[in-house]
RNA sequence: GCGUUGAUGGUCUAGUGGCUAUGACUGGGGCCUUCCAAGCCCUAAACCCGGGUUCGAAUCCCGGUCGACGCACCA
């Protein structure tokens, strides 16, 4: 068994991950998070909230997982998120239809399927594999389609990313943040893509969890006020240029900015933040890198994009976080589609006085003269400069393609000084987008370890499986284990300690079944960082032992100190040796 | 979607036309047991689904589902 299989086997056996719909045979691309899995996932999400919502102040919102058609027409997902496929009728191979004809037409991906079919018969294009006849082009859209309401309700789609829900709330959100840039908004939730071929367990799913932040910044101000806090962080980069050389580079955030490796400071700050987050939850630093999208793989609207990639044993480096500068693409797209201006008005520090030539048509005279056309004529006149007005003849303007002659006396003009106190700005969007399920898997894999451990018998060792979770994310934080099950005093004491620890909000497991060694191993396997054992000394002097998962070492501590010590241990504010006297 | 390949208790696995389907680990109950999967007793639990061939199918054939790998795909 390779590591992937070992990890998945453990995850299945212990209740982290299960194939969905197993009872009915299962369906590819869907996974259930079991009891320990949901808990672990929630802990990852909560630390993410700690970073982005609490620390950065990007408030979280929740929008529907179903969206109406207009949203995805505007975002480009209806048109662009699908690929026309042609299947060979002879060998059955499927090809991208637009790729087949791109040698013959300039804009292959802009054609309808019917036009693609015409092209294929016109140029007599055959299957590149076997020269067989190609079938008709079929659209394969990666969005799940549904209809809203009864009958032929209006079309809807399951969202392919959480981001659009934030963009379309832009006006409300800008108002909430009192029209000031920058501001950020987050959302954690499910997204859906009808993948052609979901593979690799939880790496490519049809329903998956995203944690996304959309940060709206001034397009001319891409510095970051807190950059000094992270500029000395070391990161492993795999830039466009480094990829050509094929080697990773380690440098500080400051160096990456100064050498123009990362497009700008704001993006660099967020790469640093992602780096910190992934390390905080327990991703091995040596299996983490940031890879820059090459020019040709970047979405056409993005300026710069970096993927946080994590190394796995079977799949190599996998993309788990994308950090992109999406520019004003999405806001513009929704502005165009909805005919609502998605922008903010930014006041200048000092109002600017601007000299301007102003044409003032006399509407009292224009009206009777041109009647219905008067308004259009006035608009046309306003566009004119001084030289056109200073001619001796009547003024000639084009109105709706028709030349109109306007007497000079209906127009006056003057040089005015105008006060401009601000401007309308369409913000640029910086987007860190996390694939939580992928992070979940890599975390399991990086935490998974086996080692030889002593047994009760002398000289004999056995393999021990453990998940070395950071105590902050371990699903079960403390196990309480009475040494003997057949002693009512030990059991009662154990139950009382459990109750106290639960009151602290800890996730506690109580286990009195089997030998103590077996119970330790059970908890090692699910990554419980600490075990509290009640023994006969406890009944004498009210002390218990705390066992540390990774070292199997124990300390003895007084019950009155137990809660405080465990809290400090779990939050990382106490080293184990200080939690009691060594055994 | 195509090709290759596989699918047996919770997990791993034996069985390749023939009695109530093998074993280990795990789980549950008990005995014993004073700190790292000990021992003993009891117990629960499986042939992916649907057709076909056959007196008889977990086993052979066909189709489907799911998994792995390769191709394609991955805004």
XYZ file of N, CA and C (backbone and C1' of nucleotides) in Angstrom, chain A residues 9 25-28 81 96 193 196 199 201 204 314 454-456 462 486 515-518 520-522 525 535-536 545 547 552 554, chain B residues 1-3 10-12 25-30 32-39 48 65-75:
320
model
N -7.397 4.578 3.721
C -7.902 3.425 4.481
C -8.191 3.830 5.921
N -24.362 2.154 -4.071
C -23.336 1.901 -5.076
C -22.373 3.047 -5.302
N -22.725 4.229 -4.780
C -21.790 5.340 -4.868
C -21.839 6.066 -6.194
N -21.330 7.277 -6.195
C -21.208 8.082 -7.407
C -19.901 8.845 -7.320
N -19.163 8.835 -8.415
C -17.852 9.458 -8.401
C -17.961 10.953 -8.142
N -17.375 28.379 -19.571
C -17.076 27.297 -18.646
C -17.440 25.962 -19.258
N -11.616 18.281 -28.152
C -12.134 19.635 -28.064
C -12.413 20.119 -29.481
N -19.026 21.583 -9.610
C -18.597 21.505 -11.003
C -18.816 20.083 -11.478
N -15.876 16.048 -15.758
C -15.996 14.950 -16.703
C -15.539 13.657 -16.044
N -11.475 12.256 -10.080
C -10.460 11.258 -9.756
C -9.819 11.606 -8.433
N -9.686 10.666 -5.286
C -10.346 10.892 -4.012
C -10.926 12.271 -3.913
N -10.318 15.937 -6.696
C -11.214 16.531 -7.687
C -12.628 16.045 -7.424
N 1.446 10.715 -3.795
C 1.046 10.061 -5.037
C 0.841 11.032 -6.194
N 7.343 0.321 21.582
C 7.467 -0.814 22.487
C 6.106 -1.352 22.890
N 6.065 -2.619 23.231
C 4.817 -3.215 23.701
C 5.000 -3.630 25.153
N 3.940 -4.204 25.713
C 3.988 -4.631 27.114
C 5.045 -5.710 27.315
N 6.005 -3.070 18.107
C 4.946 -3.164 17.113
C 4.766 -1.840 16.422
N -12.922 -1.940 35.989
C -13.666 -2.598 37.057
C -13.546 -1.904 38.405
N -7.448 -2.756 27.173
C -6.288 -2.381 27.983
C -5.888 -0.943 27.690
N -5.103 -0.396 28.618
C -4.711 0.995 28.487
C -3.892 1.223 27.202
N -3.058 0.251 26.892
C -2.211 0.382 25.709
C -3.041 0.457 24.436
N -4.041 -0.372 24.366
C -4.927 -0.383 23.207
C -5.626 0.966 23.045
N -4.562 3.878 24.145
C -3.597 4.888 23.682
C -3.448 4.822 22.176
N -3.337 3.605 21.651
C -3.127 3.441 20.216
C -4.334 3.907 19.406
N -5.514 3.599 19.940
C -6.731 4.074 19.262
C -6.696 5.589 19.122
N -4.168 6.982 16.639
C -4.575 6.794 15.253
C -5.546 7.872 14.771
N -5.382 6.786 37.629
C -4.914 5.525 38.187
C -5.149 5.511 39.696
N -4.572 4.529 40.371
C -4.872 4.401 41.798
C -4.271 5.535 42.615
N -2.199 11.504 35.199
C -1.106 11.666 34.254
C -1.654 12.226 32.951
N -0.566 12.186 28.966
C 0.339 11.549 28.003
C 0.318 12.335 26.704
N 4.865 9.860 23.514
C 4.359 8.856 24.456
C 4.861 9.112 25.882
N 4.896 10.909 29.641
C 3.831 11.276 30.561
C 4.334 12.210 31.645
P -20.409 8.662 -19.446
O -19.182 8.604 -20.453
C -19.398 9.135 -21.716
C -18.132 9.169 -22.485
C -17.220 7.947 -22.403
O -17.732 6.859 -23.145
C -15.923 9.926 -22.404
P -17.319 5.345 -22.812
O -15.870 5.236 -23.448
C -15.702 5.176 -24.856
C -14.241 5.073 -25.195
C -13.498 3.909 -24.542
O -13.692 2.696 -25.241
C -12.231 5.888 -24.277
P -13.671 1.317 -24.420
O -12.121 1.126 -24.140
C -11.214 0.842 -25.202
C -9.808 0.833 -24.676
C -9.539 -0.147 -23.535
O -9.318 -1.450 -23.996
C -8.625 1.957 -22.991
P -19.081 -4.562 6.450
O -18.135 -3.619 7.325
C -18.239 -2.203 7.188
C -17.047 -1.550 7.827
C -15.713 -1.934 7.195
O -15.416 -1.089 6.106
C -15.588 -2.217 9.537
P -14.664 -1.683 4.836
O -13.203 -1.909 5.414
C -12.373 -0.798 5.737
C -11.022 -1.290 6.188
C -10.364 -2.290 5.251
O -9.688 -1.646 4.195
C -10.269 -3.125 7.449
P -9.607 -2.391 2.772
O -8.589 -3.588 3.036
C -7.201 -3.320 3.176
C -6.472 -4.549 3.634
C -6.556 -5.761 2.720
O -5.693 -5.680 1.605
C -6.913 -6.456 4.937
P -6.002 -12.037 15.358
O -6.218 -10.490 15.065
C -5.089 -9.613 14.952
C -5.482 -8.342 14.281
C -6.564 -7.522 14.969
O -6.073 -6.780 16.084
C -7.034 -7.623 12.673
P -7.005 -6.519 17.329
O -8.157 -5.603 16.697
C -7.875 -4.272 16.284
C -9.076 -3.669 15.608
C -10.336 -3.589 16.465
O -10.304 -2.490 17.358
C -10.900 -4.440 14.347
P -10.966 -2.680 18.801
O -12.511 -2.752 18.447
C -13.156 -1.650 17.819
C -14.612 -1.981 17.585
C -15.347 -2.513 18.800
O -15.738 -1.469 19.670
C -15.846 -3.872 16.946
P -15.715 -1.707 21.215
O -16.974 -2.663 21.437
C -18.287 -2.186 21.160
C -19.279 -3.281 21.424
C -19.133 -3.991 22.758
O -19.713 -3.256 23.824
C -19.373 -5.596 21.066
P -19.083 -3.362 25.256
O -19.499 -4.832 25.715
C -20.866 -5.155 25.925
C -21.000 -6.582 26.379
C -20.093 -6.997 27.523
O -20.566 -6.552 28.789
C -20.042 -8.659 25.867
P -19.533 -6.239 29.890
O -18.876 -7.662 30.176
C -19.533 -8.579 31.035
C -18.845 -9.911 31.016
C -17.546 -10.034 31.785
O -17.741 -10.087 33.180
C -17.373 -11.194 29.741
P -12.401 -11.606 37.155
O -10.920 -11.674 36.591
C -10.125 -12.850 36.755
C -8.856 -12.716 35.958
C -8.010 -11.487 36.270
O -7.209 -11.648 37.431
C -8.204 -11.726 33.938
P -6.977 -10.399 38.333
O -6.132 -9.440 37.407
C -4.768 -9.727 37.140
C -4.254 -8.809 36.062
C -4.188 -7.326 36.417
O -3.067 -7.014 37.211
C -5.109 -7.572 34.265
P -3.299 -5.974 38.377
O -2.544 -4.694 37.817
C -2.859 -4.173 36.532
C -2.373 -2.745 36.473
C -0.873 -2.603 36.664
O -0.472 -1.506 35.866
C -1.980 -1.336 38.300
P 0.851 -1.491 35.077
O 0.525 -0.354 34.016
C -0.318 -0.633 32.921
C 0.103 0.269 31.780
C 1.601 0.560 31.765
O 2.021 0.700 30.421
C 0.395 2.579 31.945
P 3.024 -0.420 29.845
O 2.574 -0.530 28.349
C 1.278 -1.018 28.022
C 0.910 -0.514 26.653
C 1.991 -0.747 25.616
O 1.358 -1.025 24.380
C 1.465 1.543 25.727
P 0.987 -2.619 24.075
O -0.583 -2.497 24.047
C -1.231 -1.837 22.988
C -2.352 -2.706 22.476
C -1.888 -4.099 22.016
O -3.023 -4.958 22.064
C -2.688 -2.878 20.193
P -3.451 -5.893 23.152
O -2.162 -6.660 23.685
C -1.484 -7.604 22.876
C -0.904 -8.666 23.765
C -1.771 -9.898 23.978
O -1.682 -10.806 22.902
C -0.968 -9.145 26.061
P -3.003 -11.620 22.451
O -3.264 -12.585 23.701
C -2.294 -13.566 24.069
C -2.802 -14.332 25.259
C -4.195 -14.928 25.095
O -4.160 -16.160 24.408
C -4.068 -13.800 27.174
P -18.919 -9.073 -4.768
O -20.073 -7.972 -4.723
C -20.199 -7.082 -3.619
C -20.986 -5.885 -4.057
C -22.153 -6.198 -4.974
O -23.315 -6.550 -4.242
C -20.856 -4.444 -5.901
P -22.282 3.223 -15.703
O -22.198 2.935 -14.143
C -23.245 3.343 -13.267
C -22.928 2.911 -11.855
C -21.569 3.366 -11.333
O -21.604 4.692 -10.861
C -21.858 1.080 -10.849
P -20.338 5.622 -11.066
O -19.330 5.052 -9.981
C -19.605 5.189 -8.595
C -18.675 4.323 -7.797
C -17.189 4.564 -8.032
O -16.696 5.702 -7.366
C -17.600 2.256 -8.064
P -15.478 6.501 -8.038
O -14.246 5.549 -7.718
C -13.819 5.370 -6.383
C -12.704 4.356 -6.337
C -11.487 4.673 -7.185
O -10.657 5.639 -6.597
C -12.054 2.402 -7.422
P -9.741 6.557 -7.520
O -8.601 5.541 -7.982
C -7.671 5.024 -7.040
C -6.722 4.099 -7.744
C -6.048 4.682 -8.976
O -4.940 5.491 -8.659
C -6.891 2.545 -9.484
P -4.622 6.738 -9.581
O -3.988 6.077 -10.878
C -2.775 5.331 -10.795
C -2.510 4.642 -12.107
C -2.550 5.529 -13.342
O -1.358 6.269 -13.522
C -3.795 3.588 -13.756
P -1.449 7.700 -14.208
O -1.664 7.362 -15.746
C -0.628 6.734 -16.495
C -1.100 6.432 -17.889
C -1.695 7.598 -18.662
O -0.707 8.441 -19.216
C -3.093 5.727 -18.903
P -1.076 9.994 -19.490
O -2.194 9.928 -20.633
C -1.842 9.595 -21.965
C -3.065 9.609 -22.845
C -3.826 10.929 -22.915
O -3.196 11.878 -23.760
C -5.356 9.149 -22.684
P -3.289 13.415 -23.400
O -4.837 13.766 -23.505
C -5.481 13.868 -24.771
C -6.960 14.052 -24.584
C -7.375 15.254 -23.735
O -7.374 16.457 -24.471
C -8.533 13.353 -22.988
P -6.958 17.794 -23.778
O -8.093 18.002 -22.691
C -9.436 18.297 -23.092
C -10.337 18.326 -21.879
C -9.947 19.326 -20.792
O -10.380 20.633 -21.099
C -10.414 17.251 -19.798
P -9.453 21.860 -20.655
O -9.525 21.817 -19.074
C -10.735 22.146 -18.384
C -10.538 21.961 -16.912
C -9.434 22.819 -16.280
O -9.897 24.110 -15.977
C -9.222 20.577 -15.545
P -8.967 25.393 -16.132
O -9.960 26.555 -16.570
C -10.451 26.612 -17.897
C -11.259 27.872 -18.074
C -10.691 29.105 -17.381
O -9.801 29.789 -18.221
C -12.950 28.796 -16.767
